[in-house]
mmCIF file of C-alpha atoms in Angstrom:
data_model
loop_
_atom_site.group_PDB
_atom_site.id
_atom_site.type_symbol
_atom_site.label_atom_id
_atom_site.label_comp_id
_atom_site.label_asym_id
_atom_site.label_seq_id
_atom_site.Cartn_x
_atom_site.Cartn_y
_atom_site.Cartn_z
ATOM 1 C CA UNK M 1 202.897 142.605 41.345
ATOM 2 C CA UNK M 2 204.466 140.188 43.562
ATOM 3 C CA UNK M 3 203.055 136.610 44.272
ATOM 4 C CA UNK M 4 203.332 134.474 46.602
ATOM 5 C CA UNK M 5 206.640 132.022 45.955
ATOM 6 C CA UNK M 6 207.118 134.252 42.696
ATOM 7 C CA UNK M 7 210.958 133.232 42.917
ATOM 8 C CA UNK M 8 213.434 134.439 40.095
ATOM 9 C CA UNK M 9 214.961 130.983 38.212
ATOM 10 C CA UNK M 10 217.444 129.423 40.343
ATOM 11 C CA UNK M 11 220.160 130.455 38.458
ATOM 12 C CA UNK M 12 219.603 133.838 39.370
ATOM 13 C CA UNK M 13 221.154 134.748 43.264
ATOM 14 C CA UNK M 14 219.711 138.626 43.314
ATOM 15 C CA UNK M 15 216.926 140.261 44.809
ATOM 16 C CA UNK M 16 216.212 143.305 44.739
ATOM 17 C CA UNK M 17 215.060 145.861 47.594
ATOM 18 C CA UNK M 18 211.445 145.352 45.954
ATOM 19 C CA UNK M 19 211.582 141.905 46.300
ATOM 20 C CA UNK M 20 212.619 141.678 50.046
ATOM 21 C CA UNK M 21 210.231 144.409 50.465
ATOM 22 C CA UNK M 22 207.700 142.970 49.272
ATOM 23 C CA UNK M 23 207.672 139.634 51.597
ATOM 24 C CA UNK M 24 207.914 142.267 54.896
ATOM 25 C CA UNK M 25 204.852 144.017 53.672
ATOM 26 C CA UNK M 26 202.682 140.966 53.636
ATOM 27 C CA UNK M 27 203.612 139.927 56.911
ATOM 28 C CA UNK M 28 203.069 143.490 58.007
ATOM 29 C CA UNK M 29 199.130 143.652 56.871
ATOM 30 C CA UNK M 30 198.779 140.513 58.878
ATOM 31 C CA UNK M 31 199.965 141.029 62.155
ATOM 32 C CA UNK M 32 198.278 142.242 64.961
ATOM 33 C CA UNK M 33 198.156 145.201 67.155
ATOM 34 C CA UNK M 34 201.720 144.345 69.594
ATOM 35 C CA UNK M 35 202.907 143.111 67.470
ATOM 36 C CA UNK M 36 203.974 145.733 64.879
ATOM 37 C CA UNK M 37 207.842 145.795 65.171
ATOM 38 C CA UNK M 38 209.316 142.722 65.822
ATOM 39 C CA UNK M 39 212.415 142.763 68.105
ATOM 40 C CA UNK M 40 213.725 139.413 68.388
ATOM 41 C CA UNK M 41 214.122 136.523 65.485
ATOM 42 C CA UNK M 42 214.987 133.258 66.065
ATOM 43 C CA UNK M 43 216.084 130.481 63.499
ATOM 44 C CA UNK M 44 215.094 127.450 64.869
ATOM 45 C CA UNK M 45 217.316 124.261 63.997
ATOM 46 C CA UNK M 46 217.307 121.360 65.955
ATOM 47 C CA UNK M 47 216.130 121.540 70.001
ATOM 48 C CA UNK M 48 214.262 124.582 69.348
ATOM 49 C CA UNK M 49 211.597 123.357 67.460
ATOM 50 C CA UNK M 50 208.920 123.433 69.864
ATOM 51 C CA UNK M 51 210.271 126.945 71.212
ATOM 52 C CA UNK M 52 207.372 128.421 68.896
ATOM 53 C CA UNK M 53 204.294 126.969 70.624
ATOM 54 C CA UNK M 54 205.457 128.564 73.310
ATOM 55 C CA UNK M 55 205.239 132.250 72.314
ATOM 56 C CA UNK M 56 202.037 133.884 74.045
ATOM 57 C CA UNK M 57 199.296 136.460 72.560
ATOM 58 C CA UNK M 58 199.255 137.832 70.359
ATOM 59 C CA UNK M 59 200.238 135.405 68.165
ATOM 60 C CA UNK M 60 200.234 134.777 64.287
ATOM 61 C CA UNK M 61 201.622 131.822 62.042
ATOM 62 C CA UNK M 62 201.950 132.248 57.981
ATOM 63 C CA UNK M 63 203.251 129.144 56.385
ATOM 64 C CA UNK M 64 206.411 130.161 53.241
ATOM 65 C CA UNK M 65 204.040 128.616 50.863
ATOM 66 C CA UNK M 66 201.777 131.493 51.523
ATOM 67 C CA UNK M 67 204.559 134.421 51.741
ATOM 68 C CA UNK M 68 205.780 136.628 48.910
ATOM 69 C CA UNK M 69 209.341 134.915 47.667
ATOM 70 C CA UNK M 70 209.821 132.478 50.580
ATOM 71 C CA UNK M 71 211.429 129.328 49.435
ATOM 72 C CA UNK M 72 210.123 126.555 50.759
ATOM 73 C CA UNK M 73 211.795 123.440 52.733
ATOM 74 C CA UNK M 74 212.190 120.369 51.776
ATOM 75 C CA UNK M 75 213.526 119.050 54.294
ATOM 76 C CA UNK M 76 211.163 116.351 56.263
ATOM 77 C CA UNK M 77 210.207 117.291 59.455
ATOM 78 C CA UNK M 78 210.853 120.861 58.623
ATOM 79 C CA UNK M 79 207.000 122.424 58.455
ATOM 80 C CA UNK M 80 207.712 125.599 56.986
ATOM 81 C CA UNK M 81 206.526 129.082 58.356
ATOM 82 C CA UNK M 82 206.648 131.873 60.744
ATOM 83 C CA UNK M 83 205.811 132.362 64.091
ATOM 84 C CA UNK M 84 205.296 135.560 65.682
ATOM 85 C CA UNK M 85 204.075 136.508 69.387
ATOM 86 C CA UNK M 86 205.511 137.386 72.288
ATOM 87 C CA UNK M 87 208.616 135.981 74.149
ATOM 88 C CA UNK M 88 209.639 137.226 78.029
ATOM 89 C CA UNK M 89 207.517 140.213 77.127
ATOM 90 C CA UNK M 90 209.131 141.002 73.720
ATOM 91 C CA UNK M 91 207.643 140.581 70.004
ATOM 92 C CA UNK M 92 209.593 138.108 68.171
ATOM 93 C CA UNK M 93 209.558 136.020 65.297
ATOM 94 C CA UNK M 94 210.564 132.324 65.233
ATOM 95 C CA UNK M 95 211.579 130.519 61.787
ATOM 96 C CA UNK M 96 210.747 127.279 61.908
ATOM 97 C CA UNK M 97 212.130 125.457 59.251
ATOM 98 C CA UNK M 98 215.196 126.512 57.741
ATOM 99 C CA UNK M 99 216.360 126.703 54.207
ATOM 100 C CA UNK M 100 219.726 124.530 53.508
ATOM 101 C CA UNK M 101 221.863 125.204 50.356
ATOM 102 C CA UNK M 102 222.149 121.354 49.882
ATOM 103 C CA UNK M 103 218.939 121.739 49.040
ATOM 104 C CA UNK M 104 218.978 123.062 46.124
ATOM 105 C CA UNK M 105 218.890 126.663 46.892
ATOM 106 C CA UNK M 106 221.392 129.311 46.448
ATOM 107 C CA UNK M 107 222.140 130.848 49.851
ATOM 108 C CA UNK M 108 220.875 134.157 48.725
ATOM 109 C CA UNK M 109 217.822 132.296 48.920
ATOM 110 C CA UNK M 110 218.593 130.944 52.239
ATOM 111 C CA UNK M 111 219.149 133.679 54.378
ATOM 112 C CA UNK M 112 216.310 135.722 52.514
ATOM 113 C CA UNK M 113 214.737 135.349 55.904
ATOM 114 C CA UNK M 114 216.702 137.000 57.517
ATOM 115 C CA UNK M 115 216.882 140.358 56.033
ATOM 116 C CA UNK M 116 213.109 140.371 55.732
ATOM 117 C CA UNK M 117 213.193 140.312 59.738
ATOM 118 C CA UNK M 118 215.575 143.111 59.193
ATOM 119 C CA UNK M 119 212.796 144.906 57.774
ATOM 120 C CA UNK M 120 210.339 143.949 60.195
ATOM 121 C CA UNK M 121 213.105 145.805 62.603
ATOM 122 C CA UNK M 122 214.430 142.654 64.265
ATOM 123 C CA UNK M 123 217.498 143.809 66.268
ATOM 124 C CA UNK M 124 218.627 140.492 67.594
ATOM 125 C CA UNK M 125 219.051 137.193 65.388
ATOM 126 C CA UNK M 126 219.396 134.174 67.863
ATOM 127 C CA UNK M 127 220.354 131.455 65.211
ATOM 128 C CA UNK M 128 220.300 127.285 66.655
ATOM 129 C CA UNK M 129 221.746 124.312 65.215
ATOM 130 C CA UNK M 130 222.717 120.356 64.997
ATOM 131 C CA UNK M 131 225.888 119.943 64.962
ATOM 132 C CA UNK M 132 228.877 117.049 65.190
ATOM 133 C CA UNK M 133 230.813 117.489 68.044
ATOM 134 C CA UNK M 134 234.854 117.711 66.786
ATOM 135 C CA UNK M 135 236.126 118.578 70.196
ATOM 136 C CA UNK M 136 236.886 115.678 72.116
ATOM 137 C CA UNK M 137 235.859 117.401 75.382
ATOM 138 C CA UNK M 138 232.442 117.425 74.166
ATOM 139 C CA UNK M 139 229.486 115.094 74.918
ATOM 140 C CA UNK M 140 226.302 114.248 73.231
ATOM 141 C CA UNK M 141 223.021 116.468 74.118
ATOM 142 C CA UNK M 142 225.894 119.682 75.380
ATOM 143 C CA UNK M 143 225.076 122.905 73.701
ATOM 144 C CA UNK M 144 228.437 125.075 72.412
ATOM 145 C CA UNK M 145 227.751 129.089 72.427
ATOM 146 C CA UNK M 146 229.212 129.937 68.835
ATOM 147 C CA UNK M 147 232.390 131.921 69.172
ATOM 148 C CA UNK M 148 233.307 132.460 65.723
ATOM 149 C CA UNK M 149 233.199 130.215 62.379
ATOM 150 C CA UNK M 150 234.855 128.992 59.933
ATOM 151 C CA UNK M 151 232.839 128.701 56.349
ATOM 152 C CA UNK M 152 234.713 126.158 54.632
ATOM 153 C CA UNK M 153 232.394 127.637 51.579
ATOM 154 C CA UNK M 154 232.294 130.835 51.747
ATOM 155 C CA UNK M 155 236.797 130.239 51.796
ATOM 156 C CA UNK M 156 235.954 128.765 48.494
ATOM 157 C CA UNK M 157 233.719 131.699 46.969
ATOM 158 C CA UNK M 158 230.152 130.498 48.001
ATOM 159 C CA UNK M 159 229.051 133.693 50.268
ATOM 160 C CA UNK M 160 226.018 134.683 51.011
ATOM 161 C CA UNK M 161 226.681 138.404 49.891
ATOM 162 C CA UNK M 162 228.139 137.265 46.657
ATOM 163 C CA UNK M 163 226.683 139.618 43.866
ATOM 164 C CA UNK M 164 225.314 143.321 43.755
ATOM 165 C CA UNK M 165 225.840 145.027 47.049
ATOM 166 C CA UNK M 166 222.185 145.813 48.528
ATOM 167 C CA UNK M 167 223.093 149.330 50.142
ATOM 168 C CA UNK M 168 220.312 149.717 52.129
ATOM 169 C CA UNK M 169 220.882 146.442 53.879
ATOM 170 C CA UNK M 170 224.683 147.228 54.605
ATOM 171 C CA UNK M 171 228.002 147.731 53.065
ATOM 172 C CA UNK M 172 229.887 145.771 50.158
ATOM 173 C CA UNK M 173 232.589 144.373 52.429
ATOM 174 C CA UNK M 174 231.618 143.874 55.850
ATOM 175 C CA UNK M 175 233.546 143.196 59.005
ATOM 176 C CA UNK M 176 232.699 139.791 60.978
ATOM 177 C CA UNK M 177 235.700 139.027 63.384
ATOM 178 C CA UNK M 178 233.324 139.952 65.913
ATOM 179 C CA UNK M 179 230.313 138.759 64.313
ATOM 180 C CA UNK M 180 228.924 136.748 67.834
ATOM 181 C CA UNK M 181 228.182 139.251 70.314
ATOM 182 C CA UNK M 182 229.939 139.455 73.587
ATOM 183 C CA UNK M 183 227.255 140.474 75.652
ATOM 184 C CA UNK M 184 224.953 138.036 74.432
ATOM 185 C CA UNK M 185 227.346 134.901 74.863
ATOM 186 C CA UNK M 186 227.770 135.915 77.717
ATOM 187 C CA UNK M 187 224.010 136.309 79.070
ATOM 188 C CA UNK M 188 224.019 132.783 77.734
ATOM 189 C CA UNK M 189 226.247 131.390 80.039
ATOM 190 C CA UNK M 190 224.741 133.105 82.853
ATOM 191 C CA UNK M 191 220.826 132.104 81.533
ATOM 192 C CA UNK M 192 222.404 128.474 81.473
ATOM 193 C CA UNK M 193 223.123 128.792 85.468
ATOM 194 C CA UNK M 194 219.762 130.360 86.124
ATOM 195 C CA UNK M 195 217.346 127.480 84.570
ATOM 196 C CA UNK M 196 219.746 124.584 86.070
ATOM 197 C CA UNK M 197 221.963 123.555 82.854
ATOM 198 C CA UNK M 198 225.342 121.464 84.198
ATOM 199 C CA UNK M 199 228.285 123.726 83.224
ATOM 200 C CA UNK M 200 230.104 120.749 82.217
ATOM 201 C CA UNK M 201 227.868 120.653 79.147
ATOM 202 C CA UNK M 202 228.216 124.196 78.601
ATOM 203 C CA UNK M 203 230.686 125.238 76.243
ATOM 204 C CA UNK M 204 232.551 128.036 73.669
ATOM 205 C CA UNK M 205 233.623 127.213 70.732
ATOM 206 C CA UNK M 206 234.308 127.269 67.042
ATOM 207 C CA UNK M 207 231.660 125.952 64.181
ATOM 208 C CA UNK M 208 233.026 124.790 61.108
ATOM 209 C CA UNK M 209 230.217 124.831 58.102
ATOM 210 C CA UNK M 210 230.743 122.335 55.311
ATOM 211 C CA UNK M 211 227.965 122.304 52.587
ATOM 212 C CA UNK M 212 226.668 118.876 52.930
ATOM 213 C CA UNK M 213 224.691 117.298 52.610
ATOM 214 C CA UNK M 214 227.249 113.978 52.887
ATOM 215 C CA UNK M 215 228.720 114.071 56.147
ATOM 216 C CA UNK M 216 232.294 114.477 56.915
ATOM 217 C CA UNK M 217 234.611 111.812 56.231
ATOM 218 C CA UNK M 218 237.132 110.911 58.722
ATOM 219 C CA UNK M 219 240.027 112.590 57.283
ATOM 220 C CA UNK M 220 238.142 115.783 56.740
ATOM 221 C CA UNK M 221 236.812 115.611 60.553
ATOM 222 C CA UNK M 222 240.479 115.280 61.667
ATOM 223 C CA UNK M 223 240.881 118.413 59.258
ATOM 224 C CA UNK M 224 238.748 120.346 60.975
ATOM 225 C CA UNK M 225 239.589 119.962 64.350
ATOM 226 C CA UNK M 226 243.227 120.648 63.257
ATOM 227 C CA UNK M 227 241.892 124.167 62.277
ATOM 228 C CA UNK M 228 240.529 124.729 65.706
ATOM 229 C CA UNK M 229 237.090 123.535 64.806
ATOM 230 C CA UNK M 230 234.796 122.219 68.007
ATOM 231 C CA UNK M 231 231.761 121.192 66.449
ATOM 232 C CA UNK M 232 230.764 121.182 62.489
ATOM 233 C CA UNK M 233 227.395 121.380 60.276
ATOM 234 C CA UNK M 234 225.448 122.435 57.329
ATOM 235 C CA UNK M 235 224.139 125.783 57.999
ATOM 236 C CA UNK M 236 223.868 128.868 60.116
ATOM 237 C CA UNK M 237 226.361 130.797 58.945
ATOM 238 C CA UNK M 238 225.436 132.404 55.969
ATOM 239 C CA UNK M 239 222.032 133.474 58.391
ATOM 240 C CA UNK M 240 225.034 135.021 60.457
ATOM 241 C CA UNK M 241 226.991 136.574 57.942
ATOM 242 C CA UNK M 242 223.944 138.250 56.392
ATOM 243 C CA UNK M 243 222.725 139.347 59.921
ATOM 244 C CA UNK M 244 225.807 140.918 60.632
ATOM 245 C CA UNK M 245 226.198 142.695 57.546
ATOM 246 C CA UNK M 246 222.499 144.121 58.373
ATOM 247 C CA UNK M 247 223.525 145.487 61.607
ATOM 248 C CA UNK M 248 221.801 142.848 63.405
ATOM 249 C CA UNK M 249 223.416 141.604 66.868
ATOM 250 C CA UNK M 250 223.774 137.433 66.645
ATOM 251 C CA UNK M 251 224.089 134.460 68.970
ATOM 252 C CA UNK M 252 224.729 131.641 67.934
ATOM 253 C CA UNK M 253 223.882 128.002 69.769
ATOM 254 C CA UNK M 254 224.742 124.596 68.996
ATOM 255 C CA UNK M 255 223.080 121.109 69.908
ATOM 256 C CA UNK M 256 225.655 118.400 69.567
ATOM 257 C CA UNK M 257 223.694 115.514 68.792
ATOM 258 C CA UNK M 258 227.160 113.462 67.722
ATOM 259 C CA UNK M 259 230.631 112.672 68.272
ATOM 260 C CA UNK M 260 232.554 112.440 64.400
ATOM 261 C CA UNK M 261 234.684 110.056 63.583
ATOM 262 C CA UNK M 262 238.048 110.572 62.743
ATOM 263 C CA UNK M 263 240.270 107.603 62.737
ATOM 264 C CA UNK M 264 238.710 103.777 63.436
ATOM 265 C CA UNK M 265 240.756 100.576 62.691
ATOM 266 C CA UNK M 266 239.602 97.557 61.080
ATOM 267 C CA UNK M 267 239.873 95.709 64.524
ATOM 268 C CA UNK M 268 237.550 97.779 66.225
ATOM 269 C CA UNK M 269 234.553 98.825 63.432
ATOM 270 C CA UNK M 270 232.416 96.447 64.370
ATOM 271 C CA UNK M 271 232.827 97.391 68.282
ATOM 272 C CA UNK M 272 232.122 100.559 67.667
ATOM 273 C CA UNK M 273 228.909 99.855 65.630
ATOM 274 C CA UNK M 274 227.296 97.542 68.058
ATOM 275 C CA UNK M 275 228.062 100.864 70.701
ATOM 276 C CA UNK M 276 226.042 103.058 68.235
ATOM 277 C CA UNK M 277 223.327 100.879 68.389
ATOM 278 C CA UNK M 278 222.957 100.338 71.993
ATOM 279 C CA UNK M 279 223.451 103.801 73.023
ATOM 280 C CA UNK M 280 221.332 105.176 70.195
ATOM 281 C CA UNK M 281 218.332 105.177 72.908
ATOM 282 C CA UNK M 282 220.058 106.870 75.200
ATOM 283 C CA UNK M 283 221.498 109.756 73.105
ATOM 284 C CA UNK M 284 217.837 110.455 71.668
ATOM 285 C CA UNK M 285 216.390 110.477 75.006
ATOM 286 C CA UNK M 286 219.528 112.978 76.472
ATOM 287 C CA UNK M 287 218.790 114.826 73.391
ATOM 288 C CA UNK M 288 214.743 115.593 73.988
ATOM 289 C CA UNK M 289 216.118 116.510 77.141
ATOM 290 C CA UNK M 290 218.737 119.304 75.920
ATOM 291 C CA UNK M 291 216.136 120.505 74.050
ATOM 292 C CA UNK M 292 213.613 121.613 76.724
ATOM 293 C CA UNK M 293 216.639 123.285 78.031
ATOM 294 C CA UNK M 294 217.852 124.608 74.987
ATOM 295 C CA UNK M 295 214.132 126.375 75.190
ATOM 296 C CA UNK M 296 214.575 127.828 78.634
ATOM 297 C CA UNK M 297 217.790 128.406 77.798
ATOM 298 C CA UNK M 298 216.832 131.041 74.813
ATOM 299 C CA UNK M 299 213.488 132.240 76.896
ATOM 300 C CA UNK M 300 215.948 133.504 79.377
ATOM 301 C CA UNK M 301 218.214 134.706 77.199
ATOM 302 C CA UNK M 302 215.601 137.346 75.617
#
């Protein structure tokens, strides 16, 4: 019988149907009437935190520690559970707290997450993020709709999917040149207009994921943007990639919280770090701002 946080040994990236199964079925006892199928998950990174207090009756929370096979985070700030109630009059789930490989988990541990909203019969996966800002067009505290990735890991044989095919999830090799829906990216950009975003500090773009968790060095950020990257982090796209291969529509959104570095002489290093420092007020303060926007922006959204 399964416990809670009864995890196979890390070296071990498989679960079974059982083992998902098991994690859905405890939430499932626990929630309450409206609340039965969920419709809507949302992985909250950064700017979306607070998106969960916001969900209306009914509502219930269940922290990983206390859920069948959830990994927990260790990441600090990151609390750790699940959210469910009601969002612009549809049952959703929000994750708060995500699960980074740099962590120490394999990503099948990761997204597990995800497919257990799968089973919950989530149908839209609205998945947020930090992220560096490679495009030089961009600006601290804009958001970037996700266009399409590029997995620098998964290139090099860290996938999500990696190992036995689940069948009843989806099939062995699945398609994701499309994997951000249209329609959705759009309704973002047209949610941005409606609760008063600029659209200069709306954008499209590419995310690059690097595994972290050191940042990028300077030659690897000028890397990137050569490949047609626009912004770059640590995450969200093995939640995509896992999503997609469940059937599950995806947006993506990115919070650039920073500009990368890719070239700085010796002349002007210590010019530059005396601008970080003053302006370090100022971005956190632009960036609490984005946030409560990011909020509306998703509310709208669904």
């Amino acid at each position: 019988m399964a416990t809670p946080n009864s995890l196979p040994p890390a070296n071990i990236d498989y679960f079974s149907d059982e083992t998902y199964q098991a994690a859905a079925s405890y939430i499932q006892s626990r929630l309450p009437d409206g609340l039965s199928t969920i419709q809507v998950g949302i992985i909250c990174g950064s700017g979306l935190g607070g998106l969960a207090e916001t969900l209306e009756e009914p509502r219930l929370e269940l922290e990983y520690k206390d859920i069948p096979n959830f990994a927990l985070s260790t990441v600090s700030g990151h609390v750790g559970k699940l959210v469910f109630g009601t969002l612009s009059g549809k049952a959703t789930v929000c994750m708060v707290g995500r699960k980074h490989a740099y962590e120490g988990h394999s990503l099948l541990r990761t997204v597990f997450p995800v497919r257990v909203m799968k089973l919950l019969g989530v149908e839209t996966v609205i998945v947020t993020n930090a992220a560096g800002g490679l495009n030089q067009d961009f600006q601290v505290a804009d958001i970037m709709v996700i266009q399409d990735h590029i997995q620098l890991p998964g290139m090099a044989g860290l996938n999500a999917l990696v190992g036995p095919n689940l069948d009843s999830f989806g099939p062995r090799f699945p398609p994701v040149s499309d994997a951000y829906d249209y329609e959705l990216r759009v309704a973002a950009f047209k949610a941005a207009k409606m609760v008063g975003i600029p659209e200069e500090c709306m954008h499209e773009g590419i995310y690059c994921m690097v595994a972290g968790p050191s940042y990028e060095s300077r030659a690897e950020a000028r890397f990137l943007r050569s490949i047609g990257g626009d912004s770059v982090g640590m995450s969200t796209v093995p939640e995509v990639i896992v999503a997609r291969h469940a059937g599950m529509r995806v947006l993506g959104l990115s919070l650039i919280t920073n500009h990368t570095i890719t070239t700085v002489t010796a002349g002007n290093v210590q010019q530059e770090a005396e601008t970080i420092l003053v302006n370090h007020q100022e971005v956190l303060e632009t960036s609490a701002k984005r946030s409560n926007d990011m909020q509306a922006l998703v509310r709208t959204i669904v």
